[in-house]
mmCIF file of C-alpha atoms in Angstrom:
data_model
loop_
_atom_site.group_PDB
_atom_site.id
_atom_site.type_symbol
_atom_site.label_atom_id
_atom_site.label_comp_id
_atom_site.label_asym_id
_atom_site.label_seq_id
_atom_site.Cartn_x
_atom_site.Cartn_y
_atom_site.Cartn_z
ATOM 1 C CA MET A 738 77.770 203.514 -144.779
ATOM 2 C CA ILE A 739 74.280 201.556 -145.283
ATOM 3 C CA GLN A 740 72.822 200.780 -148.621
ATOM 4 C CA PHE A 741 68.937 201.065 -149.137
ATOM 5 C CA ASN A 742 67.937 198.309 -150.944
ATOM 6 C CA SER A 743 63.923 199.008 -151.597
ATOM 7 C CA ILE A 744 62.123 202.140 -152.387
ATOM 8 C CA ASN A 745 60.056 201.946 -148.788
ATOM 9 C CA GLU A 746 63.493 202.291 -146.760
ATOM 10 C CA VAL A 747 64.617 205.743 -148.689
ATOM 11 C CA CYS A 748 60.773 206.498 -147.716
ATOM 12 C CA ASP A 749 61.102 205.437 -143.721
ATOM 13 C CA LYS A 750 63.698 207.770 -143.544
ATOM 14 C CA LEU A 751 62.083 210.893 -145.549
ATOM 15 C CA ILE A 752 59.021 210.417 -144.037
ATOM 16 C CA SER A 753 60.460 209.975 -140.700
ATOM 17 C CA GLN A 754 62.770 213.685 -141.117
ATOM 18 C CA GLU A 755 60.990 217.233 -140.280
ATOM 19 C CA SER A 756 63.891 219.202 -142.366
ATOM 20 C CA PHE A 757 65.976 218.954 -145.027
ATOM 21 C CA LEU A 758 68.511 220.296 -146.853
ATOM 22 C CA LEU A 759 68.872 218.715 -150.734
ATOM 23 C CA LEU A 760 72.344 218.655 -152.525
ATOM 24 C CA THR A 761 72.680 217.932 -156.406
ATOM 25 C CA HIS A 762 76.415 217.633 -158.338
ATOM 26 C CA LYS A 763 78.493 220.370 -159.293
ATOM 27 C CA ASN A 764 77.078 222.232 -163.310
ATOM 28 C CA ALA A 765 73.943 220.467 -162.161
ATOM 29 C CA ASP A 766 72.292 219.469 -165.713
ATOM 30 C CA GLY A 767 68.300 219.239 -166.087
ATOM 31 C CA ASP A 768 67.773 216.138 -163.813
ATOM 32 C CA ALA A 769 70.117 216.582 -161.327
ATOM 33 C CA ILE A 770 67.364 220.258 -161.030
ATOM 34 C CA GLY A 771 64.781 218.414 -162.273
ATOM 35 C CA SER A 772 64.973 215.520 -159.753
ATOM 36 C CA THR A 773 65.815 218.217 -156.455
ATOM 37 C CA THR A 774 63.077 220.419 -157.579
ATOM 38 C CA ALA A 775 60.753 217.748 -157.458
ATOM 39 C CA LEU A 776 61.770 215.964 -154.408
ATOM 40 C CA ALA A 777 61.499 219.482 -152.512
ATOM 41 C CA ARG A 778 57.884 220.269 -153.626
ATOM 42 C CA LEU A 779 56.953 216.246 -152.569
ATOM 43 C CA LEU A 780 59.009 217.069 -149.339
ATOM 44 C CA ILE A 781 57.101 220.417 -148.622
ATOM 45 C CA LYS A 782 54.058 219.371 -149.459
ATOM 46 C CA SER A 783 53.944 216.707 -147.390
ATOM 47 C CA GLY A 784 54.585 219.438 -144.851
ATOM 48 C CA LYS A 785 58.529 219.179 -143.794
ATOM 49 C CA LYS A 786 60.952 222.161 -144.497
ATOM 50 C CA VAL A 787 63.189 221.913 -147.398
ATOM 51 C CA LYS A 788 65.918 224.353 -148.509
ATOM 52 C CA ILE A 789 68.207 223.397 -151.733
ATOM 53 C CA LEU A 790 71.748 224.328 -151.792
ATOM 54 C CA LEU A 791 73.692 224.262 -155.508
ATOM 55 C CA SER A 792 77.069 224.453 -156.434
ATOM 56 C CA GLU A 793 76.615 227.074 -157.891
ATOM 57 C CA ALA A 794 73.273 228.937 -160.076
ATOM 58 C CA PRO A 795 71.515 227.004 -163.142
ATOM 59 C CA THR A 796 72.229 228.012 -166.300
ATOM 60 C CA LYS A 797 69.209 230.616 -167.785
ATOM 61 C CA ARG A 798 68.623 227.625 -169.713
ATOM 62 C CA LEU A 799 67.821 225.223 -167.036
ATOM 63 C CA ARG A 800 66.187 228.174 -164.558
ATOM 64 C CA PHE A 801 62.964 227.135 -165.431
ATOM 65 C CA ILE A 802 62.679 223.941 -164.266
ATOM 66 C CA LEU A 803 62.775 225.347 -160.546
ATOM 67 C CA GLY A 804 59.751 228.035 -161.331
ATOM 68 C CA GLU A 805 59.244 229.896 -158.006
ATOM 69 C CA LEU A 806 61.467 228.049 -155.615
ATOM 70 C CA ASP A 807 64.643 229.473 -154.204
ATOM 71 C CA PHE A 808 68.071 228.150 -154.005
ATOM 72 C CA TYR A 809 71.313 228.882 -152.629
ATOM 73 C CA THR A 810 75.223 228.524 -153.545
ATOM 74 C CA PRO A 811 78.060 228.963 -151.150
ATOM 75 C CA GLU A 812 77.833 232.479 -151.433
ATOM 76 C CA ASN A 813 74.769 233.634 -149.601
ATOM 77 C CA MET A 814 74.168 230.068 -147.616
ATOM 78 C CA GLY A 815 74.629 231.384 -143.830
ATOM 79 C CA GLU A 816 74.937 229.365 -141.131
ATOM 80 C CA SER A 817 71.292 228.676 -141.131
ATOM 81 C CA LEU A 818 71.212 226.560 -143.602
ATOM 82 C CA ILE A 819 72.831 223.393 -141.546
ATOM 83 C CA SER A 820 69.794 220.895 -141.926
ATOM 84 C CA PRO A 821 69.272 217.625 -139.969
ATOM 85 C CA TYR A 822 69.143 215.667 -142.406
ATOM 86 C CA ILE A 823 70.997 216.423 -145.211
ATOM 87 C CA VAL A 824 69.767 214.708 -149.567
ATOM 88 C CA CYS A 825 72.128 214.401 -152.372
ATOM 89 C CA LEU A 826 70.480 213.608 -155.387
ATOM 90 C CA ASP A 827 71.922 212.869 -158.869
ATOM 91 C CA CYS A 828 75.822 212.784 -157.556
ATOM 92 C CA ALA A 829 77.867 209.451 -158.443
ATOM 93 C CA SER A 830 80.635 211.126 -155.389
ATOM 94 C CA SER A 831 81.421 213.343 -153.256
ATOM 95 C CA SER A 832 84.448 214.857 -155.774
ATOM 96 C CA ARG A 833 81.018 215.686 -157.296
ATOM 97 C CA LEU A 834 79.619 218.327 -155.289
ATOM 98 C CA GLY A 835 82.289 220.569 -156.493
ATOM 99 C CA LYS A 836 82.100 223.790 -154.414
ATOM 100 C CA LEU A 837 79.987 222.333 -151.507
ATOM 101 C CA GLU A 838 82.388 219.094 -151.320
ATOM 102 C CA GLU A 839 84.535 220.528 -148.397
ATOM 103 C CA LYS A 840 81.491 221.750 -146.401
ATOM 104 C CA PHE A 841 79.300 218.556 -147.141
ATOM 105 C CA GLY A 842 81.274 215.250 -148.425
ATOM 106 C CA GLN A 843 81.255 213.734 -145.435
ATOM 107 C CA ARG A 844 77.986 214.756 -144.092
ATOM 108 C CA VAL A 845 75.306 213.301 -146.050
ATOM 109 C CA ASP A 846 72.554 211.561 -144.644
ATOM 110 C CA LEU A 847 70.881 210.381 -147.926
ATOM 111 C CA SER A 848 72.307 209.484 -151.287
ATOM 112 C CA ILE A 849 70.116 209.093 -154.796
ATOM 113 C CA ASP A 850 71.314 208.542 -157.639
ATOM 114 C CA HIS A 851 71.091 206.343 -160.880
ATOM 115 C CA HIS A 852 75.133 206.301 -161.981
ATOM 116 C CA ILE A 853 76.180 202.608 -162.449
ATOM 117 C CA SER A 854 79.781 204.207 -161.278
ATOM 118 C CA ASN A 855 78.459 205.285 -157.926
ATOM 119 C CA THR A 856 80.617 205.882 -155.501
ATOM 120 C CA PRO A 857 79.056 205.549 -151.627
ATOM 121 C CA PHE A 858 79.824 208.675 -150.148
ATOM 122 C CA ALA A 859 76.697 209.014 -147.751
ATOM 123 C CA LYS A 860 75.411 207.142 -144.158
ATOM 124 C CA CYS A 861 72.939 205.581 -146.563
ATOM 125 C CA THR A 862 72.726 204.983 -150.183
ATOM 126 C CA TYR A 863 70.254 204.339 -152.923
ATOM 127 C CA THR A 864 71.222 204.040 -156.315
ATOM 128 C CA LYS A 865 69.006 202.548 -159.053
ATOM 129 C CA ALA A 866 71.512 202.126 -161.789
ATOM 130 C CA ASP A 867 68.833 201.005 -164.823
ATOM 131 C CA ALA A 868 66.181 204.277 -163.907
ATOM 132 C CA SER A 869 67.157 206.024 -167.555
ATOM 133 C CA ALA A 870 67.384 209.842 -164.324
ATOM 134 C CA ALA A 871 66.866 210.031 -160.575
ATOM 135 C CA SER A 872 64.532 211.927 -161.555
ATOM 136 C CA GLU A 873 62.355 208.731 -162.556
ATOM 137 C CA ILE A 874 63.695 207.643 -159.084
ATOM 138 C CA VAL A 875 61.775 210.558 -157.258
ATOM 139 C CA TYR A 876 59.197 209.437 -159.415
ATOM 140 C CA THR A 877 58.645 205.805 -158.039
ATOM 141 C CA ILE A 878 59.046 207.787 -154.167
ATOM 142 C CA ALA A 879 56.331 209.798 -155.162
ATOM 143 C CA ASN A 880 54.211 207.619 -155.917
ATOM 144 C CA GLU A 881 54.962 205.079 -152.632
ATOM 145 C CA PHE A 882 54.111 208.741 -151.065
ATOM 146 C CA ALA A 883 51.070 208.985 -152.652
ATOM 147 C CA ALA A 884 50.599 205.037 -151.785
ATOM 148 C CA ARG A 885 50.722 205.737 -148.040
ATOM 149 C CA LYS A 886 48.355 209.144 -147.996
ATOM 150 C CA VAL A 887 51.189 211.331 -146.966
ATOM 151 C CA ILE A 888 50.188 213.441 -150.255
ATOM 152 C CA ASP A 889 47.135 213.049 -152.029
ATOM 153 C CA LYS A 890 48.777 212.501 -155.374
ATOM 154 C CA ILE A 891 50.980 213.447 -157.666
ATOM 155 C CA ASP A 892 50.488 216.688 -159.076
ATOM 156 C CA PRO A 893 51.525 219.234 -161.254
ATOM 157 C CA ASP A 894 53.916 220.940 -159.053
ATOM 158 C CA ILE A 895 55.828 217.837 -159.085
ATOM 159 C CA SER A 896 55.884 216.065 -162.216
ATOM 160 C CA PHE A 897 56.959 219.263 -164.474
ATOM 161 C CA PRO A 898 60.454 219.064 -163.563
ATOM 162 C CA LEU A 899 60.396 214.779 -163.112
ATOM 163 C CA TYR A 900 59.208 215.404 -166.667
ATOM 164 C CA ALA A 901 61.483 217.844 -167.319
ATOM 165 C CA GLY A 902 64.838 215.585 -165.702
ATOM 166 C CA ILE A 903 63.634 212.518 -167.606
ATOM 167 C CA ALA A 904 63.516 213.764 -170.856
ATOM 168 C CA SER A 905 66.685 215.595 -170.503
ATOM 169 C CA ASP A 906 68.957 212.796 -169.290
ATOM 170 C CA THR A 907 67.480 210.804 -172.023
ATOM 171 C CA GLY A 908 68.067 212.831 -174.760
ATOM 172 C CA ASN A 909 64.006 213.622 -175.428
ATOM 173 C CA PHE A 910 63.829 209.737 -175.264
ATOM 174 C CA LYS A 911 66.858 209.049 -178.075
ATOM 175 C CA TYR A 912 69.147 207.619 -175.958
ATOM 176 C CA SER A 913 69.437 203.640 -175.364
ATOM 177 C CA ASN A 914 68.408 204.297 -171.441
ATOM 178 C CA THR A 915 65.185 205.167 -172.392
ATOM 179 C CA SER A 916 63.520 202.190 -171.297
ATOM 180 C CA ALA A 917 59.871 201.262 -171.502
ATOM 181 C CA ASP A 918 58.978 201.801 -167.543
ATOM 182 C CA THR A 919 60.677 205.474 -168.326
ATOM 183 C CA LEU A 920 57.559 205.413 -170.680
ATOM 184 C CA ARG A 921 55.418 204.991 -168.609
ATOM 185 C CA ILE A 922 56.278 206.582 -166.287
ATOM 186 C CA CYS A 923 56.352 209.787 -168.251
ATOM 187 C CA ALA A 924 53.304 209.034 -169.730
ATOM 188 C CA GLU A 925 51.434 208.809 -166.213
ATOM 189 C CA LEU A 926 53.103 213.010 -165.847
ATOM 190 C CA ILE A 927 51.481 213.948 -169.115
ATOM 191 C CA GLU A 928 48.281 212.381 -167.661
ATOM 192 C CA THR A 929 48.461 215.094 -164.530
ATOM 193 C CA GLY A 930 47.785 217.835 -166.953
ATOM 194 C CA ILE A 931 51.840 219.493 -167.555
ATOM 195 C CA ASP A 932 52.932 221.084 -171.004
ATOM 196 C CA THR A 933 55.000 218.827 -172.451
ATOM 197 C CA ALA A 934 55.299 220.368 -175.367
ATOM 198 C CA LEU A 935 56.732 223.477 -173.370
ATOM 199 C CA ILE A 936 59.165 221.227 -171.530
ATOM 200 C CA SER A 937 60.900 220.304 -174.516
ATOM 201 C CA ARG A 938 60.981 223.275 -176.601
ATOM 202 C CA LEU A 939 62.798 225.156 -173.230
ATOM 203 C CA LEU A 940 65.133 222.043 -172.742
ATOM 204 C CA PHE A 941 65.655 221.242 -176.368
ATOM 205 C CA ASP A 942 64.418 224.322 -178.664
ATOM 206 C CA THR A 943 65.319 227.393 -177.461
ATOM 207 C CA PHE A 944 69.060 228.496 -177.419
ATOM 208 C CA PRO A 945 70.769 231.913 -176.616
ATOM 209 C CA ILE A 946 73.030 232.944 -180.419
ATOM 210 C CA ASN A 947 75.903 232.294 -178.170
ATOM 211 C CA LYS A 948 75.010 228.572 -177.611
ATOM 212 C CA LEU A 949 74.365 228.692 -181.682
ATOM 213 C CA ARG A 950 77.711 230.560 -181.874
ATOM 214 C CA ALA A 951 79.743 228.212 -180.158
ATOM 215 C CA GLU A 952 78.510 225.006 -181.977
ATOM 216 C CA ALA A 953 79.390 226.624 -185.104
ATOM 217 C CA ILE A 954 83.083 226.746 -183.419
ATOM 218 C CA GLY A 955 82.699 223.385 -182.811
ATOM 219 C CA VAL A 956 82.110 221.750 -186.266
ATOM 220 C CA GLN A 957 85.264 224.063 -186.862
ATOM 221 C CA ARG A 958 87.200 222.354 -184.433
ATOM 222 C CA LEU A 959 86.127 218.846 -184.825
ATOM 223 C CA GLU A 960 89.264 216.541 -185.325
ATOM 224 C CA ILE A 961 88.038 212.839 -186.314
ATOM 225 C CA PHE A 962 90.745 210.152 -185.438
ATOM 226 C CA ALA A 963 90.807 206.702 -184.740
ATOM 227 C CA ASN A 964 89.490 205.692 -187.992
ATOM 228 C CA SER A 965 86.620 207.777 -188.330
ATOM 229 C CA LYS A 966 85.375 206.230 -185.384
ATOM 230 C CA ALA A 967 85.978 209.026 -183.087
ATOM 231 C CA ALA A 968 85.632 212.642 -182.955
ATOM 232 C CA ILE A 969 87.113 214.932 -180.410
ATOM 233 C CA ILE A 970 86.738 219.331 -179.495
ATOM 234 C CA SER A 971 88.702 220.983 -178.078
ATOM 235 C CA VAL A 972 88.140 224.850 -176.700
ATOM 236 C CA PRO A 973 90.697 226.618 -175.007
ATOM 237 C CA THR A 974 90.629 229.715 -172.746
ATOM 238 C CA GLU A 975 91.747 231.891 -175.573
ATOM 239 C CA LEU A 976 89.600 230.963 -178.115
ATOM 240 C CA LEU A 977 86.969 232.149 -175.510
ATOM 241 C CA GLU A 978 88.472 235.533 -174.970
ATOM 242 C CA LYS A 979 88.630 236.680 -178.734
ATOM 243 C CA GLU A 980 84.635 235.319 -179.368
ATOM 244 C CA GLY A 981 83.302 236.602 -176.026
ATOM 245 C CA LEU A 982 81.825 233.601 -175.197
ATOM 246 C CA THR A 983 81.821 231.511 -172.149
ATOM 247 C CA TYR A 984 82.431 227.401 -170.976
ATOM 248 C CA GLU A 985 78.757 227.632 -170.606
ATOM 249 C CA ASP A 986 78.010 228.370 -174.208
ATOM 250 C CA PHE A 987 80.139 224.698 -175.296
ATOM 251 C CA ASP A 988 77.808 222.562 -172.369
ATOM 252 C CA ASP A 989 76.683 220.055 -174.932
ATOM 253 C CA VAL A 990 79.115 220.538 -177.698
ATOM 254 C CA VAL A 991 79.847 217.264 -177.016
ATOM 255 C CA ASN A 992 77.056 215.964 -178.711
ATOM 256 C CA VAL A 993 78.202 217.845 -182.277
ATOM 257 C CA ALA A 994 81.137 215.156 -182.330
ATOM 258 C CA ARG A 995 78.791 212.364 -181.437
ATOM 259 C CA LYS A 996 76.730 213.287 -184.262
ATOM 260 C CA VAL A 997 79.768 212.293 -186.749
ATOM 261 C CA GLU A 998 78.471 209.801 -189.146
ATOM 262 C CA GLY A 999 80.447 206.984 -188.391
ATOM 263 C CA VAL A 1000 81.388 208.333 -185.529
ATOM 264 C CA GLU A 1001 80.885 205.988 -182.220
ATOM 265 C CA ILE A 1002 82.975 207.476 -178.915
ATOM 266 C CA GLY A 1003 82.617 211.751 -179.460
ATOM 267 C CA ALA A 1004 84.228 214.178 -176.776
ATOM 268 C CA TYR A 1005 85.301 217.597 -175.513
ATOM 269 C CA VAL A 1006 88.286 219.210 -173.754
ATOM 270 C CA HIS A 1007 88.203 222.549 -172.051
ATOM 271 C CA VAL A 1008 89.979 224.165 -168.643
ATOM 272 C CA SER A 1009 87.329 223.948 -165.815
ATOM 273 C CA ASP A 1010 86.812 226.112 -163.040
ATOM 274 C CA THR A 1011 90.166 224.319 -160.308
ATOM 275 C CA GLY A 1012 92.892 224.252 -164.159
ATOM 276 C CA ASP A 1013 92.664 220.611 -164.573
ATOM 277 C CA PHE A 1014 90.938 220.018 -168.382
ATOM 278 C CA LYS A 1015 87.528 218.434 -168.067
ATOM 279 C CA ILE A 1016 87.302 215.813 -170.394
ATOM 280 C CA SER A 1017 83.005 214.858 -171.293
ATOM 281 C CA LEU A 1018 82.520 211.250 -173.287
ATOM 282 C CA ARG A 1019 79.550 210.424 -175.102
ATOM 283 C CA SER A 1020 78.959 206.900 -177.099
ATOM 284 C CA ASN A 1021 76.146 205.744 -179.620
ATOM 285 C CA ASP A 1022 76.231 202.044 -179.582
ATOM 286 C CA TYR A 1023 78.652 199.600 -178.247
ATOM 287 C CA ALA A 1024 81.803 201.778 -176.028
ATOM 288 C CA ASP A 1025 82.113 202.207 -172.852
ATOM 289 C CA VAL A 1026 82.915 205.918 -171.621
ATOM 290 C CA ALA A 1027 82.363 205.303 -168.321
ATOM 291 C CA ALA A 1028 85.251 203.081 -168.017
ATOM 292 C CA ILE A 1029 87.474 205.432 -169.454
ATOM 293 C CA CYS A 1030 86.270 207.990 -167.769
ATOM 294 C CA GLU A 1031 86.850 205.675 -164.630
ATOM 295 C CA LYS A 1032 91.396 205.305 -165.456
ATOM 296 C CA HIS A 1033 91.346 209.635 -164.672
ATOM 297 C CA ALA A 1034 88.707 209.239 -161.337
ATOM 298 C CA GLY A 1035 85.627 209.953 -163.423
ATOM 299 C CA GLY A 1036 82.757 207.738 -163.815
ATOM 300 C CA GLY A 1037 79.185 207.946 -165.028
ATOM 301 C CA HIS A 1038 77.168 206.226 -167.846
ATOM 302 C CA ILE A 1039 78.250 203.745 -170.126
ATOM 303 C CA ARG A 1040 77.413 206.331 -173.297
ATOM 304 C CA ALA A 1041 77.940 208.949 -171.182
ATOM 305 C CA ALA A 1042 80.458 210.506 -169.097
ATOM 306 C CA GLY A 1043 82.890 213.135 -167.845
ATOM 307 C CA CYS A 1044 86.539 213.317 -165.886
ATOM 308 C CA SER A 1045 89.434 215.632 -165.400
ATOM 309 C CA LEU A 1046 92.834 215.002 -166.451
ATOM 310 C CA SER A 1047 95.750 217.281 -164.670
ATOM 311 C CA SER A 1048 98.183 218.125 -167.209
ATOM 312 C CA GLY A 1049 100.634 221.311 -168.199
ATOM 313 C CA SER A 1050 97.985 222.036 -171.667
ATOM 314 C CA ILE A 1051 95.040 221.141 -173.306
ATOM 315 C CA GLU A 1052 97.028 219.937 -176.422
ATOM 316 C CA GLU A 1053 98.194 217.309 -173.696
ATOM 317 C CA ALA A 1054 94.836 216.888 -172.217
ATOM 318 C CA VAL A 1055 93.299 215.836 -175.935
ATOM 319 C CA LYS A 1056 96.486 213.563 -176.259
ATOM 320 C CA ILE A 1057 96.610 211.323 -173.823
ATOM 321 C CA ILE A 1058 92.687 210.967 -174.138
ATOM 322 C CA LYS A 1059 92.720 210.727 -177.312
ATOM 323 C CA LYS A 1060 95.304 207.779 -176.714
ATOM 324 C CA ASP A 1061 92.563 205.982 -174.410
ATOM 325 C CA ILE A 1062 89.766 205.881 -176.433
ATOM 326 C CA GLU A 1063 91.808 204.729 -179.193
ATOM 327 C CA GLU A 1064 92.387 201.639 -176.963
ATOM 328 C CA ALA A 1065 88.892 201.112 -175.732
ATOM 329 C CA LEU A 1066 87.697 200.861 -179.125
ATOM 330 C CA LYS A 1067 90.229 198.328 -180.332
ATOM 331 C CA LYS A 1068 88.945 196.373 -177.429
#
């Protein structure tokens, strides 16, 4: 495995290839979709052949980031998708590939990531842990492509998904991963003429009614513990059936727990598609939730991370993660 240390090495490799298959992590978020879309458009404008393969279709809320770009899923990918060069974005480990791991986990040529918990699995890896988002890294790639005259400039086709990806991973620039470089990059993206108000409205102010119902249920099921420094929400499958909701409706409910006054760590627990229990953690000021998740083969960022637990019941999973959170807060 080769660790690239500069964006020039990444660009040299990308420019030398002609056909690409782009992957990202399962349950793709705004940055995963944004960085993948932007790199696809950048490569297409460079005269390359590109296809996008996702573990599952993106949520309706994020579909706008892809625009007119087509994508494939394991159900319709076909053998024709086998590409000479496979690039994976925003993915900290092969296990995060979900349904794509079995076929592509050992075949990724280049991984581009910003997670501090990154575990190299590709033939070549470029990780920039101080980048706010993978989209921020793709911006530097696009900027270098323009400097080398591979493309004319970064236009709205590229800047739109990049801005969406960065805004998504920074919580619309509220989170601590928002740096001066992040804001400088976004200023340059804005200067290309994109509608940032539209992006913000679609990402942060437009929700289906079921998502708002899920948030209300999250408030009702909120449990405060660890001397009021932590809050947890657990959602059993039978509750979904009763309320006519899906886990997609709850995908941001962990932030409900994090927003409680005095809470440092917010947690959300639910059943995953594999039958394990998926844990999402968020922290506000000082707790390293990535370290908590690494105990269970998970990871992510210091302030936002996730993992999975194998246990007999959701109550048991809640008990385990509560204990981990309490120990972390004592430190």
